[in-house]
Coordinates of C-alpha atoms in Angstrom, one line a residue:
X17 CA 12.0 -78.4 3.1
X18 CA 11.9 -77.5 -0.8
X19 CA 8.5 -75.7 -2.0
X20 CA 7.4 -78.2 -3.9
X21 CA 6.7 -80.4 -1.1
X22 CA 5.6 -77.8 1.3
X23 CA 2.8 -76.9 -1.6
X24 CA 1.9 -81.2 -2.0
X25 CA 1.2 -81.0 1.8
X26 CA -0.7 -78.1 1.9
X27 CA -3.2 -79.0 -1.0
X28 CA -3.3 -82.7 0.5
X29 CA -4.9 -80.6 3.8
X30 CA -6.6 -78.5 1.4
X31 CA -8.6 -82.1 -0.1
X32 CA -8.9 -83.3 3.1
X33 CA -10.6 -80.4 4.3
X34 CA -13.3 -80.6 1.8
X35 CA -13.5 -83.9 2.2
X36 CA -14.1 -84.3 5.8
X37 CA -18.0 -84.6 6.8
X38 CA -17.6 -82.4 10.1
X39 CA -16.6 -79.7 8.2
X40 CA -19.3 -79.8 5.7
X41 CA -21.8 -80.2 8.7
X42 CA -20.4 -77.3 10.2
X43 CA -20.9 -75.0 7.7
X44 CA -24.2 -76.7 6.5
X45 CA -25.3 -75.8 10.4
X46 CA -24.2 -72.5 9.8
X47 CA -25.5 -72.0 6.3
X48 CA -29.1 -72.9 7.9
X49 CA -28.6 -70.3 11.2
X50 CA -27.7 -67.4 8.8
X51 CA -30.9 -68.4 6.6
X52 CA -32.9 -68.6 9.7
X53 CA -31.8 -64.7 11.3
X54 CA -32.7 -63.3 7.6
X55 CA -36.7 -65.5 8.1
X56 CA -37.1 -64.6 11.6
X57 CA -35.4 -60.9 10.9
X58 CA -38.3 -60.6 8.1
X59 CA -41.0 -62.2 10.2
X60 CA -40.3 -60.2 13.4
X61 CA -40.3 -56.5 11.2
X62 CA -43.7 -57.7 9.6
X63 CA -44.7 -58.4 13.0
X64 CA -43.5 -55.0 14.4
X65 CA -45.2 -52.7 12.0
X66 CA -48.3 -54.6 12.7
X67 CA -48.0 -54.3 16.5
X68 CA -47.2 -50.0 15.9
X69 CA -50.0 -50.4 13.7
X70 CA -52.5 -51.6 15.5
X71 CA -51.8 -49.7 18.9
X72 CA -52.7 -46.3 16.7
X73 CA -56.1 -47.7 15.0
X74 CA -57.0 -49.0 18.8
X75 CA -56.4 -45.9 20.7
X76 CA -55.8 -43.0 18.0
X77 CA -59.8 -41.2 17.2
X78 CA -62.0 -39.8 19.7
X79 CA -61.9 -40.1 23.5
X80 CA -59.6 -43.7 23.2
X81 CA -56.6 -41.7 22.5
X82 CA -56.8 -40.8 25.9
X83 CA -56.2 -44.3 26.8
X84 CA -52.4 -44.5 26.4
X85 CA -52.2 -42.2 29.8
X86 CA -53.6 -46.2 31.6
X87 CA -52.8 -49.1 28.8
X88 CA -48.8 -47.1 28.3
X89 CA -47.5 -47.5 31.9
X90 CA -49.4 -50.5 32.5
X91 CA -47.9 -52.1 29.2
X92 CA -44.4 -51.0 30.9
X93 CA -44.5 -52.7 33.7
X94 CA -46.2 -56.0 32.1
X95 CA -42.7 -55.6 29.8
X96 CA -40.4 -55.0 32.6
X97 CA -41.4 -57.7 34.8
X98 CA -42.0 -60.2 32.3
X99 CA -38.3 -59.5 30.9
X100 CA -36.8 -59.7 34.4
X101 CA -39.1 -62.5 35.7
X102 CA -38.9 -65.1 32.9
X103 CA -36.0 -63.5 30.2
X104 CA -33.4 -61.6 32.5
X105 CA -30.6 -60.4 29.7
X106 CA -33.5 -59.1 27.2
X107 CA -33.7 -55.5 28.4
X108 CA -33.3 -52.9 26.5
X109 CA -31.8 -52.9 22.8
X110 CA -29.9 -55.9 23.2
X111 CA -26.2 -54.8 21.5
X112 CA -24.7 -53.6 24.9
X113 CA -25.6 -57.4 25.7
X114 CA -23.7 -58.7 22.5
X115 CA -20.6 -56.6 22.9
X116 CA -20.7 -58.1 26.4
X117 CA -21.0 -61.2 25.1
X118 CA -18.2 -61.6 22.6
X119 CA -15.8 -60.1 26.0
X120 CA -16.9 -62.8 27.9
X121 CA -14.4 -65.4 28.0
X122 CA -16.7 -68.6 29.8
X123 CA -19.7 -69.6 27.9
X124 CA -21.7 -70.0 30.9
X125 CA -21.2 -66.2 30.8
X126 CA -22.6 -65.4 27.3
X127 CA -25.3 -67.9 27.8
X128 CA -26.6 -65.6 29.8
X129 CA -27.1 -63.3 27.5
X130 CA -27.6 -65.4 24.1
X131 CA -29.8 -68.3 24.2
X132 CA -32.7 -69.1 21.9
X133 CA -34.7 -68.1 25.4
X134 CA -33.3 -64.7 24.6
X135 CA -34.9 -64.9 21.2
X136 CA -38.1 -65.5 22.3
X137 CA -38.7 -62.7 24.9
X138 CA -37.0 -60.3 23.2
X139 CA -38.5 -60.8 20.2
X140 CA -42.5 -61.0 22.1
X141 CA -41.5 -58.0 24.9
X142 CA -40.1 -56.2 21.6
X143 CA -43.9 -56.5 20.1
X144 CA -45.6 -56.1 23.2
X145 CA -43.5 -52.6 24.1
X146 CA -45.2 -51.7 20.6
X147 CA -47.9 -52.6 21.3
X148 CA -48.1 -50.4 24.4
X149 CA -46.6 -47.2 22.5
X150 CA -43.2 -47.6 23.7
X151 CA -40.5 -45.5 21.7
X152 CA -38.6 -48.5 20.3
X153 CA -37.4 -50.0 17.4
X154 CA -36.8 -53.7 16.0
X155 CA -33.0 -53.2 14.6
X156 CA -30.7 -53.4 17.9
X157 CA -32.9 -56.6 19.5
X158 CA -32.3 -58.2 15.8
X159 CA -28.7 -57.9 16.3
X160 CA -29.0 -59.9 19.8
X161 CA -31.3 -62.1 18.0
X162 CA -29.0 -62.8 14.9
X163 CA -25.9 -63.2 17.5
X164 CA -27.8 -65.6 19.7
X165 CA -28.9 -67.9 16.7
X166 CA -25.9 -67.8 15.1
X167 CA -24.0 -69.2 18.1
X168 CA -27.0 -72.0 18.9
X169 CA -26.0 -72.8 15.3
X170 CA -22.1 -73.0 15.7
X171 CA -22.7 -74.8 19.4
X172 CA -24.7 -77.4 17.4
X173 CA -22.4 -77.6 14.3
X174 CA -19.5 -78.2 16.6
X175 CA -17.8 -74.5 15.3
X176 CA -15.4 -73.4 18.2
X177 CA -15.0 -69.8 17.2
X178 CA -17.7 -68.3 19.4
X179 CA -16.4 -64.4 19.5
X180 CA -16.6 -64.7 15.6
X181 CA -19.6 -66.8 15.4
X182 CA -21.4 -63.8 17.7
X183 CA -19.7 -61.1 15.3
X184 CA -21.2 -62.8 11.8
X185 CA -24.8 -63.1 13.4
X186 CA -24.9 -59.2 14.6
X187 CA -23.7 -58.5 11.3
X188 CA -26.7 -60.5 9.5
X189 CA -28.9 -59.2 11.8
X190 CA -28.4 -55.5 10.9
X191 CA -28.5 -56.7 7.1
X192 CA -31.4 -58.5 7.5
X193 CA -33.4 -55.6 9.5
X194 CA -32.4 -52.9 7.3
X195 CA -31.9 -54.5 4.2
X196 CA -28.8 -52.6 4.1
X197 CA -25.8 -55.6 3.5
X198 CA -23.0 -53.3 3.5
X199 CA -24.1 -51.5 6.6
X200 CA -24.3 -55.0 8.3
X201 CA -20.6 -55.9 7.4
X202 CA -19.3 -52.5 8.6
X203 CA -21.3 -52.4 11.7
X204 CA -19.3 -55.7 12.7
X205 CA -16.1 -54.2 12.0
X206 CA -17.3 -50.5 13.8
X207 CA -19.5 -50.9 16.6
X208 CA -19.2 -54.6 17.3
X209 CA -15.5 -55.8 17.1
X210 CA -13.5 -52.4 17.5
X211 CA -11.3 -54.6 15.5
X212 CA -11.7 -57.1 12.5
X213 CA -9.5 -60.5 12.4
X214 CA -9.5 -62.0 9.0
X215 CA -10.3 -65.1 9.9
X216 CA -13.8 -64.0 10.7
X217 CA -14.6 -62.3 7.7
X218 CA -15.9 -65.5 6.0
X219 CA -17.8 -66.0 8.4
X220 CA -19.4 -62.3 8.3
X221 CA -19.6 -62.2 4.6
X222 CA -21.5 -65.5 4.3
X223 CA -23.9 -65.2 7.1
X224 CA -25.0 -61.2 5.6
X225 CA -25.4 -62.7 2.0
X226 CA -27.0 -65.7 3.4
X227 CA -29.7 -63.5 5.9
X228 CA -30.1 -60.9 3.4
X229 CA -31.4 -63.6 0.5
X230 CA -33.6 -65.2 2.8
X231 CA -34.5 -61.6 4.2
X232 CA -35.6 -60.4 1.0
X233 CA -37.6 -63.6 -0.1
X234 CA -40.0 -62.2 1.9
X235 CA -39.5 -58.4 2.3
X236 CA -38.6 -58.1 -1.4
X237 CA -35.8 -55.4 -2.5
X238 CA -36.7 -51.6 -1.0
X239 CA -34.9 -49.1 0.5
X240 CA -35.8 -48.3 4.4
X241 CA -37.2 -44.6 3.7
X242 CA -38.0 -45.1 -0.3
X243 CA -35.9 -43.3 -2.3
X244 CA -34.9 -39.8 -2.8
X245 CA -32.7 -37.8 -5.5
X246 CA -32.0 -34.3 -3.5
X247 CA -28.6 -32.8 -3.7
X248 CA -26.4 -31.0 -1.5
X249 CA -24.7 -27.6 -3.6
X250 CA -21.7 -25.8 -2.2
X251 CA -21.4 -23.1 -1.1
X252 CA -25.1 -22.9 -0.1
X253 CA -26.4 -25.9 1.5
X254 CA -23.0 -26.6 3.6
X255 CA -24.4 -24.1 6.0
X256 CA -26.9 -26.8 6.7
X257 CA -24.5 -29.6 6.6
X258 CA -22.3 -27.9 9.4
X259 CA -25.8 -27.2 11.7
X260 CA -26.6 -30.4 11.1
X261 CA -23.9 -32.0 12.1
X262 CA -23.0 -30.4 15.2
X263 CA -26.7 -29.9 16.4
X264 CA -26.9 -33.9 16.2
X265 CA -23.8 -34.6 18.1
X266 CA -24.5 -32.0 20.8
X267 CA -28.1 -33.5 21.2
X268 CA -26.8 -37.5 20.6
X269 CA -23.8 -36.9 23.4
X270 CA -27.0 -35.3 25.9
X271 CA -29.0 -38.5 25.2
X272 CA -26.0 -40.6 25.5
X273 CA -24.8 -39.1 29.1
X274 CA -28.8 -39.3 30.1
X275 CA -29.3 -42.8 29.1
X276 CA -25.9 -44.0 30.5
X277 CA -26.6 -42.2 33.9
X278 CA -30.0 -42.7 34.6
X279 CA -29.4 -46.6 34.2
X280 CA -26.2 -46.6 36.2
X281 CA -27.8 -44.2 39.0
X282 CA -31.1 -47.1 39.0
X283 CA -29.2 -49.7 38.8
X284 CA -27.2 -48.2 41.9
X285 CA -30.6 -46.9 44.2
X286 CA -31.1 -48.2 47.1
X287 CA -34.2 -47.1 48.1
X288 CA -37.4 -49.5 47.9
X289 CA -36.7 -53.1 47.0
X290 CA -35.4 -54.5 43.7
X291 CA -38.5 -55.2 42.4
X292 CA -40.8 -52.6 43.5
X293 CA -38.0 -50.3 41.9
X294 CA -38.5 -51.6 38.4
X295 CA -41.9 -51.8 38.7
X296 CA -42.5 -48.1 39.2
X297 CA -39.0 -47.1 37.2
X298 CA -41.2 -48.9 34.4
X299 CA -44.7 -47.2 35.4
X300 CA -43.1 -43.9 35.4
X301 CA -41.4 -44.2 31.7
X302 CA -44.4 -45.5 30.8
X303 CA -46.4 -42.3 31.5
X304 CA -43.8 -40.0 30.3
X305 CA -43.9 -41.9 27.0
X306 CA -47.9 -41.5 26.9
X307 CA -48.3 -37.9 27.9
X308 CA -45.9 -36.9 25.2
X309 CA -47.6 -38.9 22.9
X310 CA -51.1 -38.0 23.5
X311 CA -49.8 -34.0 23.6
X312 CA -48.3 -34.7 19.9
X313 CA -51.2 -36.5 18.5
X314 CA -49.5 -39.6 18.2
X315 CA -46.6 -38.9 16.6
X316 CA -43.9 -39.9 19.4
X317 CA -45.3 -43.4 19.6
X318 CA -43.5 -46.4 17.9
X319 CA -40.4 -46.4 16.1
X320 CA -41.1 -43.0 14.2
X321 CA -41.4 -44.6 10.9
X322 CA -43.5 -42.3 9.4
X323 CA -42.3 -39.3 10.7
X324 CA -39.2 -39.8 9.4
X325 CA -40.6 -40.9 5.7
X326 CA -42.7 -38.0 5.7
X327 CA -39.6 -35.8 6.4
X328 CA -37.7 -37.5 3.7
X329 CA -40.3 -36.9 1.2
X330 CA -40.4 -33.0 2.3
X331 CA -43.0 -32.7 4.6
X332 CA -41.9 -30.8 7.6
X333 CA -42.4 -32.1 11.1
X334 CA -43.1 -29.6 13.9
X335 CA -41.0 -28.4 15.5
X336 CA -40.8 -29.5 18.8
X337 CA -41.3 -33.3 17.5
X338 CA -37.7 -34.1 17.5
X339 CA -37.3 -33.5 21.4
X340 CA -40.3 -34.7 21.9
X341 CA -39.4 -38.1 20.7
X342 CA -36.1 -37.9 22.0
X343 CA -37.4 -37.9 25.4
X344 CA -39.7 -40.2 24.9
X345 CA -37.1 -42.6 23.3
X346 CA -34.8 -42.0 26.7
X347 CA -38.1 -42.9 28.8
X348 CA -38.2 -46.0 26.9
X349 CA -34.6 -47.0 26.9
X350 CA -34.5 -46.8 30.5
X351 CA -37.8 -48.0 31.7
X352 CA -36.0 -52.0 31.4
X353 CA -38.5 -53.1 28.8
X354 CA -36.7 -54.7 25.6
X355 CA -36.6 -52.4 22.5
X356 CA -34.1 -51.2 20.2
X357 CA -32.5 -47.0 19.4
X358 CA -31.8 -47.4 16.1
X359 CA -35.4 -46.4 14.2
X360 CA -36.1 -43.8 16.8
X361 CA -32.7 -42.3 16.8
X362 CA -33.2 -41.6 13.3
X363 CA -36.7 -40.4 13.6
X364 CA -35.2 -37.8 16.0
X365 CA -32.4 -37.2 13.7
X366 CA -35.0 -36.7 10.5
X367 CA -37.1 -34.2 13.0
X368 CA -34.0 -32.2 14.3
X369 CA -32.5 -31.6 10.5
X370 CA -36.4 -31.0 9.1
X371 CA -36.2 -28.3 12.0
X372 CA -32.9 -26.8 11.1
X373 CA -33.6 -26.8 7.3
X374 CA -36.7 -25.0 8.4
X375 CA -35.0 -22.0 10.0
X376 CA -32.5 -21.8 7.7
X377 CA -35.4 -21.9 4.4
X378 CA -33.1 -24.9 3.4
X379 CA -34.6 -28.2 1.2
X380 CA -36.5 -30.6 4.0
X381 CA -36.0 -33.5 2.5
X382 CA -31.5 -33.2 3.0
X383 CA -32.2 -31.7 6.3
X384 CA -34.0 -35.0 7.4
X385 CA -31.1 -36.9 5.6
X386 CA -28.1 -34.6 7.3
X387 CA -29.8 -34.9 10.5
X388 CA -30.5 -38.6 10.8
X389 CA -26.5 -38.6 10.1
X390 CA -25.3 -36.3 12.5
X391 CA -28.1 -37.1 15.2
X392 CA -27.5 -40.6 14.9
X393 CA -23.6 -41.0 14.8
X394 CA -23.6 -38.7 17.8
X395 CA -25.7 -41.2 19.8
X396 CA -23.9 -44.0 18.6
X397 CA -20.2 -42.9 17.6
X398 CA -20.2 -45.4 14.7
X399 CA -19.8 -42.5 11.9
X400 CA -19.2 -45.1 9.3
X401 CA -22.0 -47.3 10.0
X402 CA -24.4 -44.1 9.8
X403 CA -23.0 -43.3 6.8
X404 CA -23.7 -47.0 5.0
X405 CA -27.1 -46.9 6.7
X406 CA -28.4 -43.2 5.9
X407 CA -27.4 -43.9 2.2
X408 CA -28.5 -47.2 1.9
X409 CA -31.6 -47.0 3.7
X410 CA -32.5 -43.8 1.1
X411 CA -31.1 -45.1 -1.9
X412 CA -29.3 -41.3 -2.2
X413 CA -25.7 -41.7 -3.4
X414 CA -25.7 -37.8 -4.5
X415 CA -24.8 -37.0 -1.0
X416 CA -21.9 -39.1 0.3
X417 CA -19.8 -36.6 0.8
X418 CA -22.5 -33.8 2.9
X419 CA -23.6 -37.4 4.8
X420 CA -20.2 -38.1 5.9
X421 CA -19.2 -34.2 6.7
X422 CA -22.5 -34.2 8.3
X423 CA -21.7 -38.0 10.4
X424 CA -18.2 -37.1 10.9
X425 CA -19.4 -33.5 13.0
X426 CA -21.7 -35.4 14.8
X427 CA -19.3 -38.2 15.9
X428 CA -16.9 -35.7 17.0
X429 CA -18.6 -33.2 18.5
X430 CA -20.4 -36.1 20.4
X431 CA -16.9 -37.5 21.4
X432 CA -15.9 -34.1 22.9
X433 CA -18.8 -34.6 25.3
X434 CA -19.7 -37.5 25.7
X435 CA -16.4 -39.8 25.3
X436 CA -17.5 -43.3 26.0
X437 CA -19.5 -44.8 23.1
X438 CA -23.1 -45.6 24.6
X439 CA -23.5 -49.1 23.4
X440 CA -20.1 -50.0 24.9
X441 CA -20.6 -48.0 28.5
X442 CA -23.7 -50.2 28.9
X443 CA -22.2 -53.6 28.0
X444 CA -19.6 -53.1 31.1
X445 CA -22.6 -53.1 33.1
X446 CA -24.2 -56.4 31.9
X447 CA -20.1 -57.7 32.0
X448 CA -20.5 -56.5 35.8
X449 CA -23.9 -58.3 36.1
X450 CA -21.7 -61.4 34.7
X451 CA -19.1 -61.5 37.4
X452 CA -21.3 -60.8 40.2
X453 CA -23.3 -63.6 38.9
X454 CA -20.8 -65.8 38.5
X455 CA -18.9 -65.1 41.8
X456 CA -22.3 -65.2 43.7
X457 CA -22.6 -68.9 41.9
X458 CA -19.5 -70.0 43.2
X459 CA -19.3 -68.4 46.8
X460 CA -21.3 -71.3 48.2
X461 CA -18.9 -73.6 47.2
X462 CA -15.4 -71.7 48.7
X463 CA -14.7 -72.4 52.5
X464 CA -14.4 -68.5 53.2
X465 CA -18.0 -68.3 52.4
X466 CA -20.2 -67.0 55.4
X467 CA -22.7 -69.7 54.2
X468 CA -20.4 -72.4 54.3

């Protein structure tokens, strides 16, 4: 066939393709769910600084702050219950649960995990664990909020693609959370995918730019941790960059190993029943959390906003805060409440570089910086997504380079001990939960069944 007819052909598809009313509603459907992550994504971080909020005025002066050590644990185990009674699929951050999702191959399977039932526990247990001083954040549920609106929105637009669908609404839920666009396109491509097909990047691109407008319609333009103009100079302050990063990998790979085993080793106990087990798993963490954050004045509490600003802006932390909050972040993470790592991760990462820049008389503000990097892509092994996120989320493009030197040491010392990323060691357990749920569905139905 001669090229000029193979080109007539292809731009009479081309017109029909624009022409055609179910593509238009298709993309008009998925126009509106990208818009929606970026208003709910706005909404639910308003929400969530209200909830930390509000938990310190109620029980932070006098002889109330005293009352974590009951209202903590208690709050716990109203989360865990409530998240396995009514929204099973919500615990935790909620991207172990995506990246299980987008492996599944049956859509019963995902359903399980992303479904606008989903939405609404994780985002209300999300506010609630705040509310009780759970060490959370808002950032890793948004991405299991953005994945499961996003494919509610293809299902009712008729779009097939669901693996991609899933990939474009964790993308815009990042962006939308963090304000950070380009951190939401490479987390897709990093942590999410492990590999990027180009016929999803449309559908990525659109759905950040689209969530990100309507994101900052409400939020307005800012940057995560204000902005800061400190510099890294070599020779000196590599020294810092090098502690930096291989004290956060060492201390992300330990957190990673902890979180991964302690919910494997629960998951597998057999002693008491199911439920009694969460119930006190949860009342345990719960106290854990609320002793530490009674013995540090508060400061372990909540996502660890502030103590991470006020490390950026040069104020040191003490210097236990950083394991402190670690600890208490690990308590969280595996007490089965719903609640995110990304904001405390870095809160520990900002404590554990303030510490080191302390010791070694270094500038505060870039050890907060270089540790958030290093601390952070050694929990998550995503050293390009910390990189996007650290710089974007402090508006400091001076250090690049020290950010990535310090992300890169963190990723692989953290890889030396820890080789399974953490996100992707949990999703094979909600992948497991999947089969068994699946097979334990269908096993009625078989002759060999002992019920049958």
């Amino acid at each position: 066939m001669r090229p000029g007819v193979i080109r007539r052909q292809m731009m009479r598809r081309s017109r029909a393709l624009v022409a055609s009313p179910r593509l238009w509603r298709s993309r008009l459907v998925f126009w509106v769910g990208a818009i929606a992550i970026g208003l709910i994504s706005a909404g639910f971080a308003v929400l969530a600084d209200e909830a930390h909020g509000l938990f310190l005025t109620a029980f932070g002066d006098g002889w109330r702050r005293w009352l974590p050590l009951l209202v903590t644990p208690l709050g716990f185990i109203a989360c865990a219950w409530a998240a396995d009674r009514f929204f099973p699929g919500s615990q935790g951050s909620g991207i172990p649960q995506t990246i299980a999702a987008r492996h599944l191959r049956e859509d019963e399977d995902r359903g399980g995990y992303l479904t606008l039932r989903i939405v609404v526990g994780k985002i209300s247990l999300t506010l609630a664990g705040l509310l009780a001083g759970a060490s959370i954040g808002r950032e890793g549920p948004t991405v299991q909020v953005g994945a499961a609106l996003m494919l509610a929105s293809g299902r009712l637009g008729g779009m097939a693609h669901a693996r991609g669908l899933i990939l474009a609404g964790s993308a815009a839920g990042i962006a939308a959370a963090f304000n950070t666009p380009l951190a939401g396109i490479v987390f897709a491509i990093e942590e999410m995918s492990r590999a990027y097909q180009a016929r999803t990047n449309g559908l990525v691109l659109s759905a950040v730019i689209l969530a990100g407008v309507a994101s900052l319609s409400i939020l307005g333009s800012y940057t995560y941790f204000g902005v800061t103009h400190v510099s890294a100079h070599f020779p000196g302050d590599w020294g810092l960059v090098a502690a930096t990063g291989i004290a956060g990998g060492l201390f992300g790979a330990l957190f990673s190993l902890a979180t991964v085993g302690l919910v494997t080793r629960l998951r597998r106990a057999r002693i008491f029943t199911r439920e009694r087990r969460l119930l006190l798993v949860a009342g345990g963490a719960g106290l854990i959390v609320a002793v530490l954050g009674v013995a540090t004045g508060g400061a372990t509490f909540g996502t660890g906003y502030d103590q991470a600003r006020d490390a950026i802006e040069g104020d040191g932390l003490p210097g236990v805060f950083f394991l402190a909050k670690l600890i208490a972040t690990l308590a969280s993470t595996v007490s089965g409440i719903p609640g995110g790592l990304f904001a405390p991760s870095l809160s520990v990462g900002a404590g554990l570089g303030s510490s080191i820049s302390l010791l070694l008389g270094a500038s505060v503000t870039l050890g907060a910086i270089l540790g958030m990097a290093g601390y952070f892509a050694g929990v998550v092994q995503a050293p390009l997504t910390t990189v996007v996120i650290v710089v974007e989320m402090t508006g400091n493009h001076d250090n690049v380079v020290p950010i990535m030197a310090a992300a890169m040491l963190g990723y692989g010392v953290s890889r030396l001990i820890s080789p399974e990323p953490l996100y992707h060691a949990l999703s094979r357990l909600w992948i497991a939960d999947a089969i068994r749920r699946r097979r334990s569905e269908a096993a009625p139905a078989t002759p060999e069944s002992p019920s049958s």
